[in-house]
Amino acid sequence: MLLYLFLIFAGYLFVVQADNQVTWNRTKLEANTDSYHLGIEPSWSQSNLTLGSEVCPGGYSLVGSKCLMFVTFIAQPYGEARQFCHAAKGELAAITTATDFKTLVDYIHANDFTNGEFWLDGTDEAAEGVWVTSSGEAVPLGTPFWAAFGASQQPDNVNGKEHCLYLPPAWFFYMGDNPCSAVKNFICEATIQTQKKAASAALAPFGPSAVGGRVTCPMLFVEVGGLCILFITWEEETWEDARQACAGASSDLLAITNVEVFRALYLYIHLDNLSGHGFWLGGSDIESEGIWVYTTGELVPMGTPFWGLYEMNAPVQEPNGGTSQNCLAITGDGFYNLRDYSCTSKFNPLCCPLMKMSMSKLVELKLNVRNIDVFLLAPRRNLWENDFHTLPHISNVIS
């Protein structure tokens, strides 16, 4: 069967090498392949056709830090999909970091792969609930990876038969579990030739602090993902009153724009036994319905992997509350995805210190400092004026 698939693959495509690009082109093969028998229309986008990077093998595209092949012209059960990837000198794509997950979902949307359900590398066949890749690496569970609805989160192992990992478009490309015998498209991953594989965020530190030095936080603030955060768990407030509570600690409600910080916050809440609390963030669309903005002026990131879902059988993605729900919070009931709530609801404030440097100064700093990614510090990091001695390489450019 695998040989037959590759005869189809070879007949359907041929490779043209030009200007260091690999381009896949259609032949005149008649539409009587297995993919049509399975009801799957072969579909190609420009990004599926062209590879402009020398670090990936032929047929693969560089997506973030991974070489990926989106196999959309055939659909196979999980095991046969793995065999196909092996024959293509790869393996099913393994997603173990929040950054890689966001990059993949963004790529799917940007390149018109939104009609396909895709197998990924992950299964709990060996031990129920213990999700691992084919290499034995842990598949991260929870937010922001797996689909979360109002009352449940994947994986749910319906009827005890769902043991393989996939991305369903109906769930806005959050992860889900499905029977391994189901027939789906799939994504293969090949090794990047010129780079070492990055450590998995399922096992490694998260956020900016994993890159450089640690953050020194004020009293009562704790470092989470490179940010200093105050969890006011002793009082619940409306959104406006929560802002006032943060102001009393020279801070404002937290703004989250980085998916690794989002993941780190989720883990911290669970590891520190705070999962019974709901927390206000600094986002709202009070000024303009549907335009979500943080109090810092930064736009709230939309879609997957930030905002949660509801109604599992007919999924809709938050925000969905219209003019009656204009403020942003994360709650245990919502599996700590972003969700919109009435601003008069009462949750705990989640605070981050106010910046001591204006945005114009950050832009100036970005323009004048070379060989350092200043934005690893992030616009929400607490750049206290008396802490710049910890940044000797950039303090001299701040007037």
mmCIF file of C-alpha atoms in Angstrom:
data_model
loop_
_atom_site.group_PDB
_atom_site.id
_atom_site.type_symbol
_atom_site.label_atom_id
_atom_site.label_comp_id
_atom_site.label_asym_id
_atom_site.label_seq_id
_atom_site.Cartn_x
_atom_site.Cartn_y
_atom_site.Cartn_z
ATOM 1 C CA MET A 1 0.000 0.000 0.000
ATOM 2 C CA LEU A 2 2.820 2.370 0.899
ATOM 3 C CA LEU A 3 4.514 1.703 -2.431
ATOM 4 C CA TYR A 4 1.237 2.495 -4.189
ATOM 5 C CA LEU A 5 0.976 5.781 -2.320
ATOM 6 C CA PHE A 6 4.440 6.775 -3.404
ATOM 7 C CA LEU A 7 3.700 5.880 -7.004
ATOM 8 C CA ILE A 8 0.789 8.294 -6.733
ATOM 9 C CA PHE A 9 3.049 10.840 -5.069
ATOM 10 C CA ALA A 10 5.688 10.484 -7.785
ATOM 11 C CA GLY A 11 3.139 10.637 -10.585
ATOM 12 C CA TYR A 12 1.323 13.576 -9.104
ATOM 13 C CA LEU A 13 4.390 15.701 -8.514
ATOM 14 C CA PHE A 14 7.796 16.316 -9.966
ATOM 15 C CA VAL A 15 10.643 18.391 -8.639
ATOM 16 C CA VAL A 16 12.170 21.414 -10.361
ATOM 17 C CA GLN A 17 15.303 22.922 -8.869
ATOM 18 C CA ALA A 18 15.894 26.602 -9.623
ATOM 19 C CA ASP A 19 17.487 29.436 -7.691
ATOM 20 C CA ASN A 20 17.936 27.221 -4.634
ATOM 21 C CA GLN A 21 14.207 26.514 -4.507
ATOM 22 C CA VAL A 22 12.340 23.234 -4.617
ATOM 23 C CA THR A 23 9.019 23.535 -6.422
ATOM 24 C CA TRP A 24 6.347 20.851 -6.576
ATOM 25 C CA ASN A 25 4.270 20.862 -9.786
ATOM 26 C CA ARG A 26 1.154 18.979 -10.869
ATOM 27 C CA THR A 27 1.213 16.405 -13.698
ATOM 28 C CA LYS A 28 -1.809 15.304 -15.735
ATOM 29 C CA LEU A 29 -2.614 12.394 -13.401
ATOM 30 C CA GLU A 30 -6.309 11.584 -13.554
ATOM 31 C CA ALA A 31 -8.355 12.123 -10.400
ATOM 32 C CA ASN A 32 -8.811 8.430 -9.505
ATOM 33 C CA THR A 33 -6.329 8.135 -6.641
ATOM 34 C CA ASP A 34 -6.977 6.909 -3.104
ATOM 35 C CA SER A 35 -7.378 10.494 -1.963
ATOM 36 C CA TYR A 36 -10.446 10.869 -4.139
ATOM 37 C CA HIS A 37 -11.793 7.493 -3.059
ATOM 38 C CA LEU A 38 -11.510 8.779 0.503
ATOM 39 C CA GLY A 39 -13.358 11.961 -0.400
ATOM 40 C CA ILE A 40 -10.292 14.137 0.161
ATOM 41 C CA GLU A 41 -9.662 16.749 -2.518
ATOM 42 C CA PRO A 42 -5.958 17.312 -3.217
ATOM 43 C CA SER A 43 -5.275 20.890 -2.162
ATOM 44 C CA TRP A 44 -2.170 23.013 -2.515
ATOM 45 C CA SER A 45 -1.226 26.496 -1.511
ATOM 46 C CA GLN A 46 1.761 28.503 -2.642
ATOM 47 C CA SER A 47 3.573 27.754 0.612
ATOM 48 C CA ASN A 48 2.869 24.054 0.156
ATOM 49 C CA LEU A 49 4.437 24.201 -3.299
ATOM 50 C CA THR A 50 7.613 26.159 -2.764
ATOM 51 C CA LEU A 51 10.527 25.787 -0.425
ATOM 52 C CA GLY A 52 12.901 28.738 -0.305
ATOM 53 C CA SER A 53 15.258 27.462 2.376
ATOM 54 C CA GLU A 54 18.384 25.353 2.026
ATOM 55 C CA VAL A 55 18.125 23.965 5.573
ATOM 56 C CA CYS A 56 15.186 21.661 4.749
ATOM 57 C CA PRO A 57 15.154 18.535 2.560
ATOM 58 C CA GLY A 58 13.254 18.618 -0.718
ATOM 59 C CA GLY A 59 9.499 18.725 -0.250
ATOM 60 C CA TYR A 60 9.724 20.320 3.196
ATOM 61 C CA SER A 61 9.157 23.976 4.090
ATOM 62 C CA LEU A 62 10.797 25.873 6.919
ATOM 63 C CA VAL A 63 8.029 26.757 9.377
ATOM 64 C CA GLY A 64 9.477 28.622 12.333
ATOM 65 C CA SER A 65 12.310 26.361 13.484
ATOM 66 C CA LYS A 66 10.938 23.180 11.870
ATOM 67 C CA CYS A 67 11.073 21.577 8.442
ATOM 68 C CA LEU A 68 7.479 20.514 7.728
ATOM 69 C CA MET A 69 5.625 18.831 4.884
ATOM 70 C CA PHE A 70 1.831 19.258 4.801
ATOM 71 C CA VAL A 71 0.495 16.080 3.200
ATOM 72 C CA THR A 72 -2.912 17.113 1.914
ATOM 73 C CA PHE A 73 -3.235 14.992 -1.232
ATOM 74 C CA ILE A 74 -3.831 11.743 0.687
ATOM 75 C CA ALA A 75 -5.427 10.839 4.011
ATOM 76 C CA GLN A 76 -4.332 7.870 6.112
ATOM 77 C CA PRO A 77 -4.777 6.264 9.546
ATOM 78 C CA TYR A 78 -2.193 7.279 12.134
ATOM 79 C CA GLY A 79 0.125 4.283 11.632
ATOM 80 C CA GLU A 80 0.175 4.550 7.842
ATOM 81 C CA ALA A 81 0.741 8.304 8.105
ATOM 82 C CA ARG A 82 3.847 7.599 10.191
ATOM 83 C CA GLN A 83 5.057 5.109 7.563
ATOM 84 C CA PHE A 84 4.638 7.703 4.837
ATOM 85 C CA CYS A 85 6.671 10.236 6.833
ATOM 86 C CA HIS A 86 9.402 7.637 7.444
ATOM 87 C CA ALA A 87 9.638 6.978 3.705
ATOM 88 C CA ALA A 88 9.860 10.751 3.206
ATOM 89 C CA LYS A 89 12.906 10.788 5.537
ATOM 90 C CA GLY A 90 10.923 12.245 8.427
ATOM 91 C CA GLU A 91 8.439 11.566 11.199
ATOM 92 C CA LEU A 92 5.040 12.959 12.097
ATOM 93 C CA ALA A 93 5.526 16.529 13.307
ATOM 94 C CA ALA A 94 6.108 16.820 17.057
ATOM 95 C CA ILE A 95 4.861 19.985 18.765
ATOM 96 C CA THR A 96 6.266 20.370 22.271
ATOM 97 C CA THR A 97 6.615 24.125 22.755
ATOM 98 C CA ALA A 98 4.012 26.859 22.852
ATOM 99 C CA THR A 99 6.006 28.863 20.312
ATOM 100 C CA ASP A 100 6.087 25.989 17.827
ATOM 101 C CA PHE A 101 2.358 25.458 18.320
ATOM 102 C CA LYS A 102 1.497 29.091 17.654
ATOM 103 C CA THR A 103 3.819 29.188 14.642
ATOM 104 C CA LEU A 104 2.164 26.077 13.200
ATOM 105 C CA VAL A 105 -1.384 27.383 13.676
ATOM 106 C CA ASP A 106 -0.461 30.763 12.188
ATOM 107 C CA TYR A 107 1.116 29.016 9.194
ATOM 108 C CA ILE A 108 -1.968 26.858 8.632
ATOM 109 C CA HIS A 109 -4.164 29.958 8.490
ATOM 110 C CA ALA A 110 -1.745 31.993 6.393
ATOM 111 C CA ASN A 111 -1.317 29.261 3.789
ATOM 112 C CA ASP A 112 -4.877 28.044 3.329
ATOM 113 C CA PHE A 113 -4.562 24.639 5.000
ATOM 114 C CA THR A 114 -7.671 25.309 7.061
ATOM 115 C CA ASN A 115 -9.782 22.538 5.520
ATOM 116 C CA GLY A 116 -7.577 19.665 6.669
ATOM 117 C CA GLU A 117 -7.529 17.581 9.831
ATOM 118 C CA PHE A 118 -3.885 16.743 10.537
ATOM 119 C CA TRP A 119 -2.241 13.943 12.490
ATOM 120 C CA LEU A 120 0.652 15.049 14.706
ATOM 121 C CA ASP A 121 3.247 12.964 16.523
ATOM 122 C CA GLY A 122 1.685 11.950 19.832
ATOM 123 C CA THR A 123 -0.093 9.002 21.420
ATOM 124 C CA ASP A 124 -1.052 7.528 24.795
ATOM 125 C CA GLU A 125 -1.485 3.976 23.485
ATOM 126 C CA ALA A 126 1.274 2.648 25.755
ATOM 127 C CA ALA A 127 -0.170 4.168 28.942
ATOM 128 C CA GLU A 128 -3.556 5.892 29.111
ATOM 129 C CA GLY A 129 -3.169 9.604 29.822
ATOM 130 C CA VAL A 130 0.606 9.591 29.333
ATOM 131 C CA TRP A 131 1.057 11.371 26.004
ATOM 132 C CA VAL A 132 4.440 11.012 24.341
ATOM 133 C CA THR A 133 5.941 11.496 20.897
ATOM 134 C CA SER A 134 7.549 8.682 18.926
ATOM 135 C CA SER A 135 10.915 9.715 20.420
ATOM 136 C CA GLY A 136 9.547 9.410 23.970
ATOM 137 C CA GLU A 137 9.335 13.169 24.550
ATOM 138 C CA ALA A 138 6.393 14.358 26.622
ATOM 139 C CA VAL A 139 3.496 15.946 24.752
ATOM 140 C CA PRO A 140 2.534 19.011 26.845
ATOM 141 C CA LEU A 141 -0.990 18.858 28.240
ATOM 142 C CA GLY A 142 -3.426 21.638 29.087
ATOM 143 C CA THR A 143 -3.493 25.246 27.937
ATOM 144 C CA PRO A 144 -2.605 26.610 25.397
ATOM 145 C CA PHE A 145 -2.284 23.350 23.442
ATOM 146 C CA TRP A 146 -5.464 21.307 23.876
ATOM 147 C CA ALA A 147 -9.011 22.357 22.997
ATOM 148 C CA ALA A 148 -10.847 23.701 26.067
ATOM 149 C CA PHE A 149 -14.598 24.157 26.202
ATOM 150 C CA GLY A 150 -16.828 25.497 28.927
ATOM 151 C CA ALA A 151 -17.038 22.190 30.790
ATOM 152 C CA SER A 152 -14.161 20.052 29.520
ATOM 153 C CA GLN A 153 -10.732 20.017 27.969
ATOM 154 C CA GLN A 154 -9.145 17.549 25.573
ATOM 155 C CA PRO A 155 -7.936 14.825 25.640
ATOM 156 C CA ASP A 156 -11.110 13.025 26.748
ATOM 157 C CA ASN A 157 -10.674 9.490 25.308
ATOM 158 C CA VAL A 158 -14.297 9.036 24.263
ATOM 159 C CA ASN A 159 -15.377 5.373 24.634
ATOM 160 C CA GLY A 160 -11.804 4.519 25.592
ATOM 161 C CA LYS A 161 -10.741 4.516 21.936
ATOM 162 C CA GLU A 162 -9.035 7.879 21.335
ATOM 163 C CA HIS A 163 -5.276 7.516 21.581
ATOM 164 C CA CYS A 164 -3.756 9.583 18.773
ATOM 165 C CA LEU A 165 -3.092 13.316 18.472
ATOM 166 C CA TYR A 166 -4.595 15.508 15.763
ATOM 167 C CA LEU A 167 -5.486 19.098 14.882
ATOM 168 C CA PRO A 168 -9.166 19.549 13.948
ATOM 169 C CA PRO A 169 -10.226 22.710 12.094
ATOM 170 C CA ALA A 170 -13.642 22.492 13.790
ATOM 171 C CA TRP A 171 -11.821 23.169 17.075
ATOM 172 C CA PHE A 172 -9.827 26.053 15.609
ATOM 173 C CA PHE A 173 -6.720 23.862 15.375
ATOM 174 C CA TYR A 174 -6.381 23.216 19.067
ATOM 175 C CA MET A 175 -5.165 19.676 19.801
ATOM 176 C CA GLY A 176 -7.548 16.796 20.302
ATOM 177 C CA ASP A 177 -7.466 13.006 20.633
ATOM 178 C CA ASN A 178 -9.041 10.684 18.078
ATOM 179 C CA PRO A 179 -9.108 6.962 17.236
ATOM 180 C CA CYS A 180 -5.838 6.024 15.554
ATOM 181 C CA SER A 181 -7.812 4.208 12.848
ATOM 182 C CA ALA A 182 -9.435 7.456 11.667
ATOM 183 C CA VAL A 183 -8.335 8.699 8.242
ATOM 184 C CA LYS A 184 -6.749 12.162 8.141
ATOM 185 C CA ASN A 185 -4.184 14.312 6.390
ATOM 186 C CA PHE A 186 -0.933 14.673 8.273
ATOM 187 C CA ILE A 187 2.178 16.779 8.766
ATOM 188 C CA CYS A 188 5.663 15.287 8.454
ATOM 189 C CA GLU A 189 8.773 16.776 10.032
ATOM 190 C CA ALA A 190 12.364 16.374 8.853
ATOM 191 C CA THR A 191 15.526 17.281 10.709
ATOM 192 C CA ILE A 192 16.922 20.743 10.059
ATOM 193 C CA GLN A 193 20.368 20.185 8.642
ATOM 194 C CA THR A 194 22.147 23.243 10.024
ATOM 195 C CA GLN A 195 20.594 23.670 13.451
ATOM 196 C CA LYS A 196 20.495 21.725 16.681
ATOM 197 C CA LYS A 197 17.076 20.815 17.971
ATOM 198 C CA ALA A 198 15.842 23.227 20.636
ATOM 199 C CA ALA A 199 14.945 21.921 24.082
ATOM 200 C CA SER A 200 11.291 21.174 24.616
ATOM 201 C CA ALA A 201 9.258 23.699 26.579
ATOM 202 C CA ALA A 202 7.533 20.724 28.164
ATOM 203 C CA LEU A 203 10.789 20.091 30.028
ATOM 204 C CA ALA A 204 12.741 23.381 29.903
ATOM 205 C CA PRO A 205 12.281 26.839 31.482
ATOM 206 C CA PHE A 206 9.746 29.166 29.902
ATOM 207 C CA GLY A 207 9.764 32.695 28.615
ATOM 208 C CA PRO A 208 12.458 35.369 28.429
ATOM 209 C CA SER A 209 14.088 34.264 31.700
ATOM 210 C CA ALA A 210 15.063 31.021 30.002
ATOM 211 C CA VAL A 211 17.253 33.036 27.628
ATOM 212 C CA GLY A 212 19.170 35.356 29.914
ATOM 213 C CA GLY A 213 19.491 36.317 33.564
ATOM 214 C CA ARG A 214 16.772 36.084 36.145
ATOM 215 C CA VAL A 215 14.435 38.934 37.030
ATOM 216 C CA THR A 216 14.615 40.733 40.352
ATOM 217 C CA CYS A 217 11.035 41.393 41.454
ATOM 218 C CA PRO A 218 9.636 43.766 44.119
ATOM 219 C CA MET A 219 8.308 42.371 47.391
ATOM 220 C CA LEU A 220 5.187 40.179 46.951
ATOM 221 C CA PHE A 221 5.762 39.916 43.207
ATOM 222 C CA VAL A 222 6.956 36.595 41.774
ATOM 223 C CA GLU A 223 8.690 35.906 38.497
ATOM 224 C CA VAL A 224 6.641 33.984 35.960
ATOM 225 C CA GLY A 225 8.033 33.575 32.471
ATOM 226 C CA GLY A 226 10.342 36.562 32.850
ATOM 227 C CA LEU A 227 7.646 38.908 34.183
ATOM 228 C CA CYS A 228 7.088 40.086 37.760
ATOM 229 C CA ILE A 229 3.514 39.286 38.737
ATOM 230 C CA LEU A 230 1.458 39.967 41.855
ATOM 231 C CA PHE A 231 -1.359 37.492 42.508
ATOM 232 C CA ILE A 232 -3.922 39.300 44.695
ATOM 233 C CA THR A 233 -5.745 36.190 45.839
ATOM 234 C CA TRP A 234 -7.185 37.683 49.021
ATOM 235 C CA GLU A 235 -9.812 39.851 47.355
ATOM 236 C CA GLU A 236 -12.113 39.696 44.343
ATOM 237 C CA GLU A 237 -12.935 42.895 42.486
ATOM 238 C CA THR A 238 -14.693 44.201 39.401
ATOM 239 C CA TRP A 239 -12.368 44.956 36.497
ATOM 240 C CA GLU A 240 -12.120 48.683 37.277
ATOM 241 C CA ASP A 241 -11.596 48.044 41.000
ATOM 242 C CA ALA A 242 -8.987 45.428 40.149
ATOM 243 C CA ARG A 243 -7.066 48.091 38.254
ATOM 244 C CA GLN A 244 -7.214 50.310 41.326
ATOM 245 C CA ALA A 245 -5.952 47.463 43.503
ATOM 246 C CA CYS A 246 -2.977 47.039 41.176
ATOM 247 C CA ALA A 247 -2.361 50.795 41.162
ATOM 248 C CA GLY A 248 -1.917 50.617 44.932
ATOM 249 C CA ALA A 249 1.106 48.387 44.268
ATOM 250 C CA SER A 250 2.511 50.695 41.541
ATOM 251 C CA SER A 251 1.312 48.261 38.893
ATOM 252 C CA ASP A 252 -1.514 47.602 36.439
ATOM 253 C CA LEU A 253 -3.414 44.538 35.324
ATOM 254 C CA LEU A 254 -1.211 42.075 33.465
ATOM 255 C CA ALA A 255 -0.876 42.153 29.678
ATOM 256 C CA ILE A 256 0.014 38.869 27.969
ATOM 257 C CA THR A 257 1.188 38.991 24.366
ATOM 258 C CA ASN A 258 3.768 36.180 24.372
ATOM 259 C CA VAL A 259 2.571 32.572 24.162
ATOM 260 C CA GLU A 260 5.477 31.232 26.242
ATOM 261 C CA VAL A 261 4.568 33.642 29.046
ATOM 262 C CA PHE A 262 0.964 32.461 28.678
ATOM 263 C CA ARG A 263 2.075 28.836 29.079
ATOM 264 C CA ALA A 264 4.343 29.687 32.006
ATOM 265 C CA LEU A 265 1.468 31.466 33.771
ATOM 266 C CA TYR A 266 -0.809 28.450 33.280
ATOM 267 C CA LEU A 267 1.812 26.132 34.770
ATOM 268 C CA TYR A 268 2.519 28.450 37.702
ATOM 269 C CA ILE A 269 -1.180 28.711 38.585
ATOM 270 C CA HIS A 270 -1.453 24.928 38.757
ATOM 271 C CA LEU A 271 1.881 24.256 40.441
ATOM 272 C CA ASP A 272 1.204 26.879 43.134
ATOM 273 C CA ASN A 273 -2.324 25.588 43.855
ATOM 274 C CA LEU A 274 -4.062 28.703 42.536
ATOM 275 C CA SER A 275 -6.364 26.856 40.142
ATOM 276 C CA GLY A 276 -9.421 27.716 42.222
ATOM 277 C CA HIS A 277 -9.035 31.394 41.348
ATOM 278 C CA GLY A 278 -10.076 33.486 38.377
ATOM 279 C CA PHE A 279 -7.909 36.473 37.429
ATOM 280 C CA TRP A 280 -8.491 39.741 35.628
ATOM 281 C CA LEU A 281 -6.074 40.723 32.874
ATOM 282 C CA GLY A 282 -5.658 44.234 31.487
ATOM 283 C CA GLY A 283 -7.504 43.717 28.218
ATOM 284 C CA SER A 284 -10.878 45.105 27.152
ATOM 285 C CA ASP A 285 -12.881 46.205 24.131
ATOM 286 C CA ILE A 286 -14.709 48.926 26.070
ATOM 287 C CA GLU A 287 -13.531 51.679 23.736
ATOM 288 C CA SER A 288 -14.412 49.890 20.506
ATOM 289 C CA GLU A 289 -16.450 46.682 20.380
ATOM 290 C CA GLY A 290 -14.362 43.838 19.007
ATOM 291 C CA ILE A 291 -11.034 45.692 19.233
ATOM 292 C CA TRP A 292 -9.308 44.173 22.244
ATOM 293 C CA VAL A 293 -6.556 46.332 23.711
ATOM 294 C CA TYR A 294 -4.532 46.143 26.923
ATOM 295 C CA THR A 295 -4.244 49.113 29.241
ATOM 296 C CA THR A 296 -0.632 49.326 28.010
ATOM 297 C CA GLY A 297 -1.916 50.119 24.504
ATOM 298 C CA GLU A 298 -0.814 46.726 23.159
ATOM 299 C CA LEU A 299 -3.302 44.696 21.143
ATOM 300 C CA VAL A 300 -4.604 41.525 22.769
ATOM 301 C CA PRO A 301 -3.565 38.569 20.566
ATOM 302 C CA MET A 302 -6.615 36.909 19.041
ATOM 303 C CA GLY A 303 -7.534 33.367 18.065
ATOM 304 C CA THR A 304 -5.652 30.135 18.754
ATOM 305 C CA PRO A 305 -3.687 29.489 20.960
ATOM 306 C CA PHE A 306 -4.917 32.257 23.275
ATOM 307 C CA TRP A 307 -8.721 32.362 23.279
ATOM 308 C CA GLY A 308 -10.864 29.466 24.479
ATOM 309 C CA LEU A 309 -13.818 27.693 22.899
ATOM 310 C CA TYR A 310 -17.331 26.850 23.986
ATOM 311 C CA GLU A 311 -20.055 24.452 22.789
ATOM 312 C CA MET A 312 -18.040 21.338 21.939
ATOM 313 C CA ASN A 313 -20.598 20.027 19.429
ATOM 314 C CA ALA A 314 -20.859 23.345 17.585
ATOM 315 C CA PRO A 315 -17.644 25.126 18.560
ATOM 316 C CA VAL A 316 -17.376 28.901 18.699
ATOM 317 C CA GLN A 317 -14.227 30.736 19.723
ATOM 318 C CA GLU A 318 -14.195 33.487 22.313
ATOM 319 C CA PRO A 319 -14.697 36.434 22.571
ATOM 320 C CA ASN A 320 -18.409 35.994 22.046
ATOM 321 C CA GLY A 321 -20.152 38.126 24.674
ATOM 322 C CA GLY A 322 -20.789 41.214 22.569
ATOM 323 C CA THR A 323 -21.363 44.474 24.393
ATOM 324 C CA SER A 324 -22.287 42.713 27.633
ATOM 325 C CA GLN A 325 -18.830 41.153 28.070
ATOM 326 C CA ASN A 326 -16.052 43.656 27.514
ATOM 327 C CA CYS A 327 -13.289 42.689 29.943
ATOM 328 C CA LEU A 328 -10.630 40.012 29.790
ATOM 329 C CA ALA A 329 -10.058 37.295 32.389
ATOM 330 C CA ILE A 330 -8.632 33.794 32.790
ATOM 331 C CA THR A 331 -10.489 31.359 35.044
ATOM 332 C CA GLY A 332 -10.322 27.740 36.099
ATOM 333 C CA ASP A 333 -13.774 27.186 34.616
ATOM 334 C CA GLY A 334 -12.343 28.369 31.296
ATOM 335 C CA PHE A 335 -9.130 26.306 31.673
ATOM 336 C CA TYR A 336 -7.200 29.597 31.808
ATOM 337 C CA ASN A 337 -7.685 30.418 28.154
ATOM 338 C CA LEU A 338 -8.503 34.054 27.430
ATOM 339 C CA ARG A 339 -12.265 34.702 27.715
ATOM 340 C CA ASP A 340 -14.476 37.769 27.817
ATOM 341 C CA TYR A 341 -16.617 38.520 30.883
ATOM 342 C CA SER A 342 -18.846 41.287 32.138
ATOM 343 C CA CYS A 343 -16.649 43.995 33.626
ATOM 344 C CA THR A 344 -18.795 43.871 36.768
ATOM 345 C CA SER A 345 -17.884 40.226 37.398
ATOM 346 C CA LYS A 346 -15.544 39.727 40.329
ATOM 347 C CA PHE A 347 -12.172 38.040 39.996
ATOM 348 C CA ASN A 348 -8.770 38.362 41.619
ATOM 349 C CA PRO A 349 -6.449 41.060 40.210
ATOM 350 C CA LEU A 350 -3.309 39.874 38.412
ATOM 351 C CA CYS A 351 -0.826 42.752 38.469
ATOM 352 C CA CYS A 352 2.426 43.604 36.727
ATOM 353 C CA PRO A 353 4.670 46.572 37.722
ATOM 354 C CA LEU A 354 4.279 49.791 35.776
ATOM 355 C CA MET A 355 7.018 50.568 33.276
ATOM 356 C CA LYS A 356 9.611 53.135 34.224
ATOM 357 C CA MET A 357 10.526 53.755 30.614
ATOM 358 C CA SER A 358 8.232 55.130 27.932
ATOM 359 C CA MET A 359 7.416 53.210 24.761
ATOM 360 C CA SER A 360 9.311 55.832 22.749
ATOM 361 C CA LYS A 361 12.393 55.017 24.799
ATOM 362 C CA LEU A 362 11.928 51.309 24.062
ATOM 363 C CA VAL A 363 11.696 52.070 20.340
ATOM 364 C CA GLU A 364 14.802 54.270 20.591
ATOM 365 C CA LEU A 365 16.567 51.477 22.433
ATOM 366 C CA LYS A 366 15.616 48.961 19.784
ATOM 367 C CA LEU A 367 17.002 51.234 17.087
ATOM 368 C CA ASN A 368 20.291 51.976 18.837
ATOM 369 C CA VAL A 369 21.297 48.677 20.397
ATOM 370 C CA ARG A 370 22.735 45.954 18.223
ATOM 371 C CA ASN A 371 23.435 42.272 18.910
ATOM 372 C CA ILE A 372 20.801 42.040 21.633
ATOM 373 C CA ASP A 373 17.103 41.467 21.367
ATOM 374 C CA VAL A 374 15.917 44.123 23.776
ATOM 375 C CA PHE A 375 12.341 42.983 23.359
ATOM 376 C CA LEU A 376 13.186 39.792 25.194
ATOM 377 C CA LEU A 377 12.704 42.159 28.109
ATOM 378 C CA ALA A 378 9.213 42.818 26.748
ATOM 379 C CA PRO A 379 7.207 46.048 27.062
ATOM 380 C CA ARG A 380 5.622 44.657 30.262
ATOM 381 C CA ARG A 381 8.852 43.810 32.053
ATOM 382 C CA ASN A 382 9.503 45.914 35.151
ATOM 383 C CA LEU A 383 12.462 48.005 33.999
ATOM 384 C CA TRP A 384 13.008 49.733 37.340
ATOM 385 C CA GLU A 385 15.274 52.759 37.089
ATOM 386 C CA ASN A 386 17.480 51.521 39.935
ATOM 387 C CA ASP A 387 17.896 48.076 38.376
ATOM 388 C CA PHE A 388 19.671 49.142 35.202
ATOM 389 C CA HIS A 389 23.016 48.175 36.764
ATOM 390 C CA THR A 390 21.966 44.592 35.956
ATOM 391 C CA LEU A 391 21.925 45.537 32.265
ATOM 392 C CA PRO A 392 25.434 46.949 31.745
ATOM 393 C CA HIS A 393 25.381 46.578 27.987
ATOM 394 C CA ILE A 394 22.332 48.775 27.437
ATOM 395 C CA SER A 395 22.201 51.149 30.401
ATOM 396 C CA ASN A 396 24.538 53.608 28.749
ATOM 397 C CA VAL A 397 22.096 54.268 25.908
ATOM 398 C CA ILE A 398 19.202 55.247 28.190
ATOM 399 C CA SER A 399 19.182 58.949 28.915
#
